[in-house]
CSV table of C-alpha atoms in Angstrom, one decimal:
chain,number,residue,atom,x,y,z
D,1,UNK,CA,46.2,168.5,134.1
D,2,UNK,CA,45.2,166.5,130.9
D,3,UNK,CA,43.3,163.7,132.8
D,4,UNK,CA,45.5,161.4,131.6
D,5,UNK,CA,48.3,158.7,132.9
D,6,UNK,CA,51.3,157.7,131.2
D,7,UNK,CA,52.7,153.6,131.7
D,8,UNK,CA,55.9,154.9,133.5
D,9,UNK,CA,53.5,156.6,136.2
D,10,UNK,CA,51.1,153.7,136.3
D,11,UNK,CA,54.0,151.4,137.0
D,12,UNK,CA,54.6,153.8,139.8
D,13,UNK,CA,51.4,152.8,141.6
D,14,UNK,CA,51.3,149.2,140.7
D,15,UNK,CA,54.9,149.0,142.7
D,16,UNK,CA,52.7,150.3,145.7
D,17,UNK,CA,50.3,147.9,145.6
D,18,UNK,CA,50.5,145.8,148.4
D,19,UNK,CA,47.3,145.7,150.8
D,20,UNK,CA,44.2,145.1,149.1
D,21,UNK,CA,42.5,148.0,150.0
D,22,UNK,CA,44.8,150.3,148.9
D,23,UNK,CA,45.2,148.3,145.9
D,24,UNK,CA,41.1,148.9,144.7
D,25,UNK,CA,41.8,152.3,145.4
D,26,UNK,CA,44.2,153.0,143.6
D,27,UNK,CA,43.2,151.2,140.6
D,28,UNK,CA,40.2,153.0,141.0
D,29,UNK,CA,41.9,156.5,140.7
D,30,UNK,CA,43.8,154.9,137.8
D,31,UNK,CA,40.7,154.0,135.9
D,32,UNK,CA,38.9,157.5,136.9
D,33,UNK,CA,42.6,159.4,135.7
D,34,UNK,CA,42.6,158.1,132.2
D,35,UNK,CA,38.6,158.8,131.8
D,36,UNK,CA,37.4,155.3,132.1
D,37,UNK,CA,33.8,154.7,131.8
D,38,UNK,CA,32.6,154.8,135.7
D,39,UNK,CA,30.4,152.1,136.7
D,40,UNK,CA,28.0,152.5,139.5
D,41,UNK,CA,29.8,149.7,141.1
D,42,UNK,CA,32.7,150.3,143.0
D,43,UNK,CA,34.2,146.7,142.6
D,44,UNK,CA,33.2,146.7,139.1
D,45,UNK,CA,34.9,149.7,138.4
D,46,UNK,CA,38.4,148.2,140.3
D,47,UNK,CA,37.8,145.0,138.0
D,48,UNK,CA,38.3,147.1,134.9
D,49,UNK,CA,41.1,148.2,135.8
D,50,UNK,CA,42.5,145.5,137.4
D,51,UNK,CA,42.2,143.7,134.3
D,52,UNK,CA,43.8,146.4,131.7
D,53,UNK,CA,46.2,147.4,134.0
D,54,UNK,CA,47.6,144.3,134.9
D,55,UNK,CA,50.7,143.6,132.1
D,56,UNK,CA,52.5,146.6,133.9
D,57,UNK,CA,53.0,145.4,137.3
D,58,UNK,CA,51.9,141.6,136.5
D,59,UNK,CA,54.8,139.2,138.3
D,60,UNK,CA,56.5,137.8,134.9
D,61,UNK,CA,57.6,134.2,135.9
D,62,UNK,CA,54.0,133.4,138.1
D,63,UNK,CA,52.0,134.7,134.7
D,64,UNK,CA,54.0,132.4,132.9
D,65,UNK,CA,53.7,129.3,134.9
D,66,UNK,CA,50.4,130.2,135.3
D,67,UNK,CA,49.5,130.0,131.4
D,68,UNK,CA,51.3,126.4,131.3
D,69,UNK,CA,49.6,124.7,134.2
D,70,UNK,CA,46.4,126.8,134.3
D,71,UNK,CA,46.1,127.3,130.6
D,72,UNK,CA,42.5,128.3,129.9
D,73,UNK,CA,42.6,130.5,133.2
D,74,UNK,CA,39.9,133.2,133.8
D,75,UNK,CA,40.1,136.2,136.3
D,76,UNK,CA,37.7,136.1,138.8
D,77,UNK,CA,35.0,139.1,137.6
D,78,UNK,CA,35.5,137.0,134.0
D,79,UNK,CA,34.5,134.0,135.5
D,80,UNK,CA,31.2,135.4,137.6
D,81,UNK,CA,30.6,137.1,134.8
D,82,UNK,CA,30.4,134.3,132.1
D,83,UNK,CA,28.9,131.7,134.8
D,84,UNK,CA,25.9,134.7,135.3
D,85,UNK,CA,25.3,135.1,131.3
D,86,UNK,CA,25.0,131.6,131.0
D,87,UNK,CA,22.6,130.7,133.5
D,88,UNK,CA,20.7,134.1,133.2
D,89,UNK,CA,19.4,132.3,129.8
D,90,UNK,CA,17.8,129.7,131.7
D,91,UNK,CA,16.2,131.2,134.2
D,92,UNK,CA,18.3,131.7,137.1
D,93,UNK,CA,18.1,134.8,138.9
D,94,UNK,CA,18.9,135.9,142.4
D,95,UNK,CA,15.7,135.9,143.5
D,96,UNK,CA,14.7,132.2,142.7
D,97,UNK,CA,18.6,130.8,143.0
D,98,UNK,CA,20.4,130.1,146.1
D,99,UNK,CA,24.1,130.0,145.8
D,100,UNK,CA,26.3,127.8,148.0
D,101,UNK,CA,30.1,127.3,147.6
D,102,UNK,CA,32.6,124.6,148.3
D,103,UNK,CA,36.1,126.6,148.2
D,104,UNK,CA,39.1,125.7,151.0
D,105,UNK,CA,38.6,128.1,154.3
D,106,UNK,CA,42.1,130.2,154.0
D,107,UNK,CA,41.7,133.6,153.8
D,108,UNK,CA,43.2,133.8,150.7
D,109,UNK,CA,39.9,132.8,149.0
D,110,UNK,CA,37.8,135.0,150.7
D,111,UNK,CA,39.1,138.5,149.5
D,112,UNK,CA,36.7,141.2,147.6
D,113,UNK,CA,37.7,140.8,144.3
D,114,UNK,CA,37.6,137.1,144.4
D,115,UNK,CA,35.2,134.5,142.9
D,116,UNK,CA,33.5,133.5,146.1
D,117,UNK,CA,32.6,137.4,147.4
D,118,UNK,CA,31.6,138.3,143.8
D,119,UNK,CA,29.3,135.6,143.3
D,120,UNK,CA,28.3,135.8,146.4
D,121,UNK,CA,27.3,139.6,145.9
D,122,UNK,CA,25.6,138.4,142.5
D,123,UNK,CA,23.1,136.5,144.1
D,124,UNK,CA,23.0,138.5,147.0
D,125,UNK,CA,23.7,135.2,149.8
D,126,UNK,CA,26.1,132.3,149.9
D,127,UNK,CA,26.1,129.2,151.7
D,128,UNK,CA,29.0,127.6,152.6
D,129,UNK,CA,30.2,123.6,152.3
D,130,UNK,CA,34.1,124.0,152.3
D,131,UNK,CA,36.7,123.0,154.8
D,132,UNK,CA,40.5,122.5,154.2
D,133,UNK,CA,41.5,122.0,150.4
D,134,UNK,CA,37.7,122.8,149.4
D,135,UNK,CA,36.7,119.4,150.3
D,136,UNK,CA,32.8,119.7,151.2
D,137,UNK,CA,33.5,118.8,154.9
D,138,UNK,CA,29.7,120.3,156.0
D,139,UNK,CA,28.8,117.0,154.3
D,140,UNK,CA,25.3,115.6,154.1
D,141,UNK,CA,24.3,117.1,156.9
D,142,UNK,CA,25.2,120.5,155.3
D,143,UNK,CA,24.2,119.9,151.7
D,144,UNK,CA,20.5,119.2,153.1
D,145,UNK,CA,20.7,122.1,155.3
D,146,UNK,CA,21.3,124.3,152.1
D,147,UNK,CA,18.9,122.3,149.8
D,148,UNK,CA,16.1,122.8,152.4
D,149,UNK,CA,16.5,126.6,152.2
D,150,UNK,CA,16.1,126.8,148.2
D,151,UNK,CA,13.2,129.5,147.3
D,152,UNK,CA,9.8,127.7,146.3
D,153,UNK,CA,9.9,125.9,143.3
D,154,UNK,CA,13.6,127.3,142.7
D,155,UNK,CA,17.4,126.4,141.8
D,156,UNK,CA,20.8,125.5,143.3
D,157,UNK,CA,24.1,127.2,142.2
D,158,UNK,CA,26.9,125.6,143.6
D,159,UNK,CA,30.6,126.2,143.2
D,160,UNK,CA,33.4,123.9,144.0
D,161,UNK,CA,37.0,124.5,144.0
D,162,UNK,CA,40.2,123.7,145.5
D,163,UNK,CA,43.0,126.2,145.3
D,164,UNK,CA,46.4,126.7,144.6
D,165,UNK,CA,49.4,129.8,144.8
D,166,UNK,CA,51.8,131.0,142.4
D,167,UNK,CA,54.8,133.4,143.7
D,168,UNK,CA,56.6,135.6,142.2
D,169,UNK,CA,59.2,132.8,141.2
D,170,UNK,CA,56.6,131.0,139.5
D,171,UNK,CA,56.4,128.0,141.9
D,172,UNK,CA,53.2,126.5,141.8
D,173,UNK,CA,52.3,125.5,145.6
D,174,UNK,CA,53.7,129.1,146.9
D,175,UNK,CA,52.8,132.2,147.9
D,176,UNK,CA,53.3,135.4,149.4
D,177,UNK,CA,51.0,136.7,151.7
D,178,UNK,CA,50.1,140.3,152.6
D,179,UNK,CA,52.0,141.3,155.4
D,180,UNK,CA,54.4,138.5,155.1
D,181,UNK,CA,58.0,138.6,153.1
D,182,UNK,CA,57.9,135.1,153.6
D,183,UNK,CA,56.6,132.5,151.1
D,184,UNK,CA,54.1,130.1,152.5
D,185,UNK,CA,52.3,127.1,150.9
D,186,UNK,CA,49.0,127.2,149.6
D,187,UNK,CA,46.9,125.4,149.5
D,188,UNK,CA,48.8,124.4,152.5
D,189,UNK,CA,46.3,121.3,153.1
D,190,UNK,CA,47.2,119.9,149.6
D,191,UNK,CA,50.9,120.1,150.2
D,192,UNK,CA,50.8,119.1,153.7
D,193,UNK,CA,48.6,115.6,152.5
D,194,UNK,CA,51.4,115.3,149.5
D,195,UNK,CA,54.1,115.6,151.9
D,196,UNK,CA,52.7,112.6,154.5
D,197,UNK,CA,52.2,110.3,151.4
D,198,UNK,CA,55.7,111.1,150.4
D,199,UNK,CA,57.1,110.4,153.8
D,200,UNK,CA,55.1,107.3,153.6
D,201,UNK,CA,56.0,105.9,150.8
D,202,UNK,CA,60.2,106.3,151.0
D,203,UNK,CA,62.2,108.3,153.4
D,204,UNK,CA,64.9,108.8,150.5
D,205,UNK,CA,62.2,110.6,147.9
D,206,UNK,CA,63.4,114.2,148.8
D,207,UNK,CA,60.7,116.3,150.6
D,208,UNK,CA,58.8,119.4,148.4
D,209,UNK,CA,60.4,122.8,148.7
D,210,UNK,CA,57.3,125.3,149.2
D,211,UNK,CA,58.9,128.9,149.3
D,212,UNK,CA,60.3,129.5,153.3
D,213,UNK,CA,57.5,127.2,154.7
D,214,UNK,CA,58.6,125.5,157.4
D,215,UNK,CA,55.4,123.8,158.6
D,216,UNK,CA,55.5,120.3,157.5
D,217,UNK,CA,52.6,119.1,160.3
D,218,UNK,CA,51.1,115.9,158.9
D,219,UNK,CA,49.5,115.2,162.8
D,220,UNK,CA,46.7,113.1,161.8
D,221,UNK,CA,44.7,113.7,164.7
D,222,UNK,CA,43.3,116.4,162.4
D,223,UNK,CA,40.4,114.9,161.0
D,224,UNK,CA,40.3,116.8,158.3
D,225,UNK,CA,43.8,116.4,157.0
D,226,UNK,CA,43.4,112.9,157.9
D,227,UNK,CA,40.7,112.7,155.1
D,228,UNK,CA,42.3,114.1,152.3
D,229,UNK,CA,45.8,111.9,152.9
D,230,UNK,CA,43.5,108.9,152.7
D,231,UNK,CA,41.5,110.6,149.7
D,232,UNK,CA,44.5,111.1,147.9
D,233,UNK,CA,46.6,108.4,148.2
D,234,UNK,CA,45.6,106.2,145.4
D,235,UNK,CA,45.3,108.8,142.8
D,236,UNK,CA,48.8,109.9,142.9
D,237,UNK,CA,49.7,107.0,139.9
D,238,UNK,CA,51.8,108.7,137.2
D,239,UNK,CA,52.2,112.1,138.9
D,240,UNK,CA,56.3,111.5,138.0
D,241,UNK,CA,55.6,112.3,134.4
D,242,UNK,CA,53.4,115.2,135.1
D,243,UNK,CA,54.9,118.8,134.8
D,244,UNK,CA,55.7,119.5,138.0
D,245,UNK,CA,54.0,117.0,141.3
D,246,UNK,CA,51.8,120.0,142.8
D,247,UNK,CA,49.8,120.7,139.7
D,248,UNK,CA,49.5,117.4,139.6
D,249,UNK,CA,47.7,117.2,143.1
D,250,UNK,CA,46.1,119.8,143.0
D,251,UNK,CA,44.3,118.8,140.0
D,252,UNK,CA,43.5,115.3,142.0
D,253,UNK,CA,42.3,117.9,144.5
D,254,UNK,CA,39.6,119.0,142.1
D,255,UNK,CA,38.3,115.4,141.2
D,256,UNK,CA,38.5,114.2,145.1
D,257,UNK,CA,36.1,117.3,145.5
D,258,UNK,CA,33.6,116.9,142.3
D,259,UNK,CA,33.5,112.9,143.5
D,260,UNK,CA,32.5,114.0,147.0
D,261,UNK,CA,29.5,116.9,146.2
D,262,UNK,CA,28.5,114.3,143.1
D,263,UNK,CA,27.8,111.4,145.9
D,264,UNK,CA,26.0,114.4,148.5
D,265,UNK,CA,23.6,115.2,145.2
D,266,UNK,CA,23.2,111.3,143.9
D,267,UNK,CA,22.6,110.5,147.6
D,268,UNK,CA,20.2,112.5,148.6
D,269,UNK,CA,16.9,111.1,146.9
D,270,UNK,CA,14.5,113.9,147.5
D,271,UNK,CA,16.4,117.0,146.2
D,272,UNK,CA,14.3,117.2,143.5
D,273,UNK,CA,11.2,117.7,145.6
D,274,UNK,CA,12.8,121.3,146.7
D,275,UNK,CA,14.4,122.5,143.5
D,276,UNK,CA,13.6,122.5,140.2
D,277,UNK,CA,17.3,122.4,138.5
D,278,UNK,CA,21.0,122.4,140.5
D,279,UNK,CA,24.2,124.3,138.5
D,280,UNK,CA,27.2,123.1,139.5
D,281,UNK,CA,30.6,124.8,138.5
D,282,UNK,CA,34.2,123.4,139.3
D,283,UNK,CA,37.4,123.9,138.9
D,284,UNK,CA,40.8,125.4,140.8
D,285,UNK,CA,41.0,128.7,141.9
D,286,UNK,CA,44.8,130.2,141.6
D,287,UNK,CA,45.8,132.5,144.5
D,288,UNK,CA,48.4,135.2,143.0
D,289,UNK,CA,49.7,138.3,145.2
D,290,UNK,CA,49.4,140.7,142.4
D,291,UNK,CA,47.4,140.9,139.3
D,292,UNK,CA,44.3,139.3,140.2
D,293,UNK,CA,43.1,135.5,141.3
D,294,UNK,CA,42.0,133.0,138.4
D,295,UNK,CA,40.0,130.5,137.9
D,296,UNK,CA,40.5,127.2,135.8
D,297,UNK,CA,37.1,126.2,134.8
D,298,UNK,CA,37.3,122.2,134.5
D,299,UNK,CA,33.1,121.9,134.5
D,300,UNK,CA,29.9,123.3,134.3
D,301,UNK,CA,26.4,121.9,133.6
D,302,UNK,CA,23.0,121.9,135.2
D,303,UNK,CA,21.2,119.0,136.3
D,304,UNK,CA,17.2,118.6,136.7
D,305,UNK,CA,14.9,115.2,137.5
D,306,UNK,CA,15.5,113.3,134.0
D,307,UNK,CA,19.0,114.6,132.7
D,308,UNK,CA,22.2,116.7,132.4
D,309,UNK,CA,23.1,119.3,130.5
D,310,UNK,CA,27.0,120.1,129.7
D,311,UNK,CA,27.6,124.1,129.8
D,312,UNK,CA,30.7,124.3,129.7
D,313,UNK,CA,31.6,124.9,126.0
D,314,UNK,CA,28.5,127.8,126.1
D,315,UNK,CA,29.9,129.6,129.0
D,316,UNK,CA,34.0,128.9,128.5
D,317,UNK,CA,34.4,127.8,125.1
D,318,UNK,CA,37.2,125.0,124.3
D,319,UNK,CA,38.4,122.7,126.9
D,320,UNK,CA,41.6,122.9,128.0
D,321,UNK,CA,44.3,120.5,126.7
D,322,UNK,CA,45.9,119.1,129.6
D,323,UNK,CA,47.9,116.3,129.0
D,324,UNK,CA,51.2,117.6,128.6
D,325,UNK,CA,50.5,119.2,132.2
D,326,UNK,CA,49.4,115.9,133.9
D,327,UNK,CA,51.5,113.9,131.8
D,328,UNK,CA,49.6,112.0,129.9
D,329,UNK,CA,45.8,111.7,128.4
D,330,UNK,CA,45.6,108.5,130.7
D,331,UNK,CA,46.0,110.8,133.3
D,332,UNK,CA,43.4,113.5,132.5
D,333,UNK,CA,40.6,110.9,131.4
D,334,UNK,CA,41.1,109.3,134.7
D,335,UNK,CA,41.2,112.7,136.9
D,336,UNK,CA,37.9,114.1,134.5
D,337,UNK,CA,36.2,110.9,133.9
D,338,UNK,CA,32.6,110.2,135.6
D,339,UNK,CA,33.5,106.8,135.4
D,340,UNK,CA,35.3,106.3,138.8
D,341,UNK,CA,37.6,103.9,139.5
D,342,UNK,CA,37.1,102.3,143.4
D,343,UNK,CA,38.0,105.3,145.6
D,344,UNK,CA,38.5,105.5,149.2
D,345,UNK,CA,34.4,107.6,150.5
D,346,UNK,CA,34.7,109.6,153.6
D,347,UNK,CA,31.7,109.5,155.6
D,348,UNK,CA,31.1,113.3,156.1
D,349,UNK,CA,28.0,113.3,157.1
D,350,UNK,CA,28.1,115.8,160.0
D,351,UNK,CA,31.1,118.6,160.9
D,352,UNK,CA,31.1,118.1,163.7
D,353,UNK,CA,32.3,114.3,164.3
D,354,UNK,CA,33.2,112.0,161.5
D,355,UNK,CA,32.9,108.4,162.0
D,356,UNK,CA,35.8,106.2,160.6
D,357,UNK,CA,35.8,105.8,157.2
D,358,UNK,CA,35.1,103.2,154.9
D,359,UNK,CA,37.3,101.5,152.3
């Protein structure tokens, strides 16, 4: 034939695309059908055409909630690829950077295309902090195991981010899963923490409605979702006039985070005697069943002995505007500020048994 693909017949396959295997190949014939540039790189080459192919099967109603809660969204390859460029210029490099990342453990976040595998894959290992909701459970403990394996006289990447879903319906909180026709909640720690503040607080507030989840555990003999109810209590002030109450979390999920890998850097005096200069990205990684995952970059910057240096701007260009999404600029100067107001600190020292916290 021509070599070439109409929309109609591209539609076609995107209505197939269900597994992600089968999804990166077929994309990949896609791209190859309509004599695309081929990249050496297979999961560059699915990128591509992820990303130009995406308005014809893209899920309407989760693109547009996405765009109002998540408005300066990247995909995933965009993001590794703009985070790379940046610190390329000053002297990162896989060979004298070790990466480390501080993303929630569902499997969700852990895919090929996704930010974590194709970071990982850029600078060639990846050590990893994360526990439920991205909080960095390995702690301490963890963040000196990492810092002590940093090449001679070399740098730290890290990447934090909680996560949340979008389905098809455009509910932010939900999502369907491969294999599943039912909707579950993600970040299911998030919702779950949200929920046992709710229940809490007044039996007559009326419980979140996830998709068909009908897990509503809040058994606080898990440490770990112990930690993030008490981590998230107080900063749930004003979350009635935000948009809708899980973007609101789940952008508390991001500062709970930041405040927790800030205080493993600040307290641990001797990092600079193994590297030379730590990058740290954050923001919220979006979980969508079609189309591609995001990323909502809320910071970059590098750090070295004697200062910081704010990248974001360089790398992403305009900050987001979020305070018709939180409800108010109150609410995103308090959720982005440095300045911290007195916080509930989790001593996370080791994984393997926390100690009770401290108020």
């Amino acid at each position: 034939g021509s070599g070439e693909i109409d929309r109609a017949e591209f539609r076609e396959i995107a209505k197939e695309i269900q597994a992600d295997a089968r999804r990166r190949n077929l994309l990949s014939v896609a791209a190859a059908a309509i004599g695309a540039t081929i990249v050496a790189d297979y999961s560059q080459e699915y990128l591509w055409a992820q990303k130009n192919f995406r308005s014809l099967y893209v899920e309407e109603k989760a693109e547009e909630a996405q765009n109002v809660a998540f408005p300066t969204a990247l995909l995933s390859g965009d993001m590794d690829e703009a985070i790379a460029k940046t610190l390329y210029k000053r002297g990162f490099s896989p060979e004298n950077t070790i990466f480390a990342h501080s993303v929630c453990s569902d499997e969700v976040n852990n895919k090929d295309e996704q930010l974590v595998a194709l970071m990982v894959n850029r600078w060639q290992e990846g050590f990893s902090l994360g526990g439920l909701a991205g909080l960095p459970f390995a702690g301490k403990s963890g963040f000196r195991a990492f810092l002590h394996h940093v090449p001679d006289n070399g740098k730290l990447l890290v990447m934090f981010a909680p996560h949340v879903g979008i389905d098809a319906r455009g509910v932010v909180g939900a999502l369907q899963r491969d294999g599943q026709t039912n909707v579950s909640n993600a970040c299911g720690a998030a919702v779950g923490a949200y929920k046992a503040l709710l229940a809490k607080a007044s039996s007559d507030k009326p419980p979140v409605k996830l998709g068909d989840d009908k897990d509503t555990s809040t058994d606080l003999f898990d440490p770990q979702l112990n930690s993030i109810v008490e981590l998230l209590e107080p900063r749930l002030a004003g979350i009635e006039k935000a948009i809708d109450p899980i973007t609101f979390v789940t952008y508390q999920m991001y500062a709970i985070v930041r405040d927790l890998f800030d205080d493993c850097i600040t307290q641990t005096p001797d990092v600079w005697d193994y590297a030379n200069e730590v990058a740290i990205v954050g923001g919220i990684m979006i979980n969508r069943r079609v189309g591609g995952d995001f990323f909502q970059p809320l910071s970059f910057e590098t750090r070295v002995k004697d200062g910081c240096t704010d990248l974001y701007e360089e790398a992403f260009g305009k900050r987001a505007e979020l305070g018709g999404v939180l409800g108010s600029n109150e609410a995103v100067t308090c959720m982005m500020g440095q300045a911290r107001a007195p916080r509930s600190r989790l001593n996370i020292g080791l994984q393997t048994g926390f100690d009770k916290r401290k108020l």
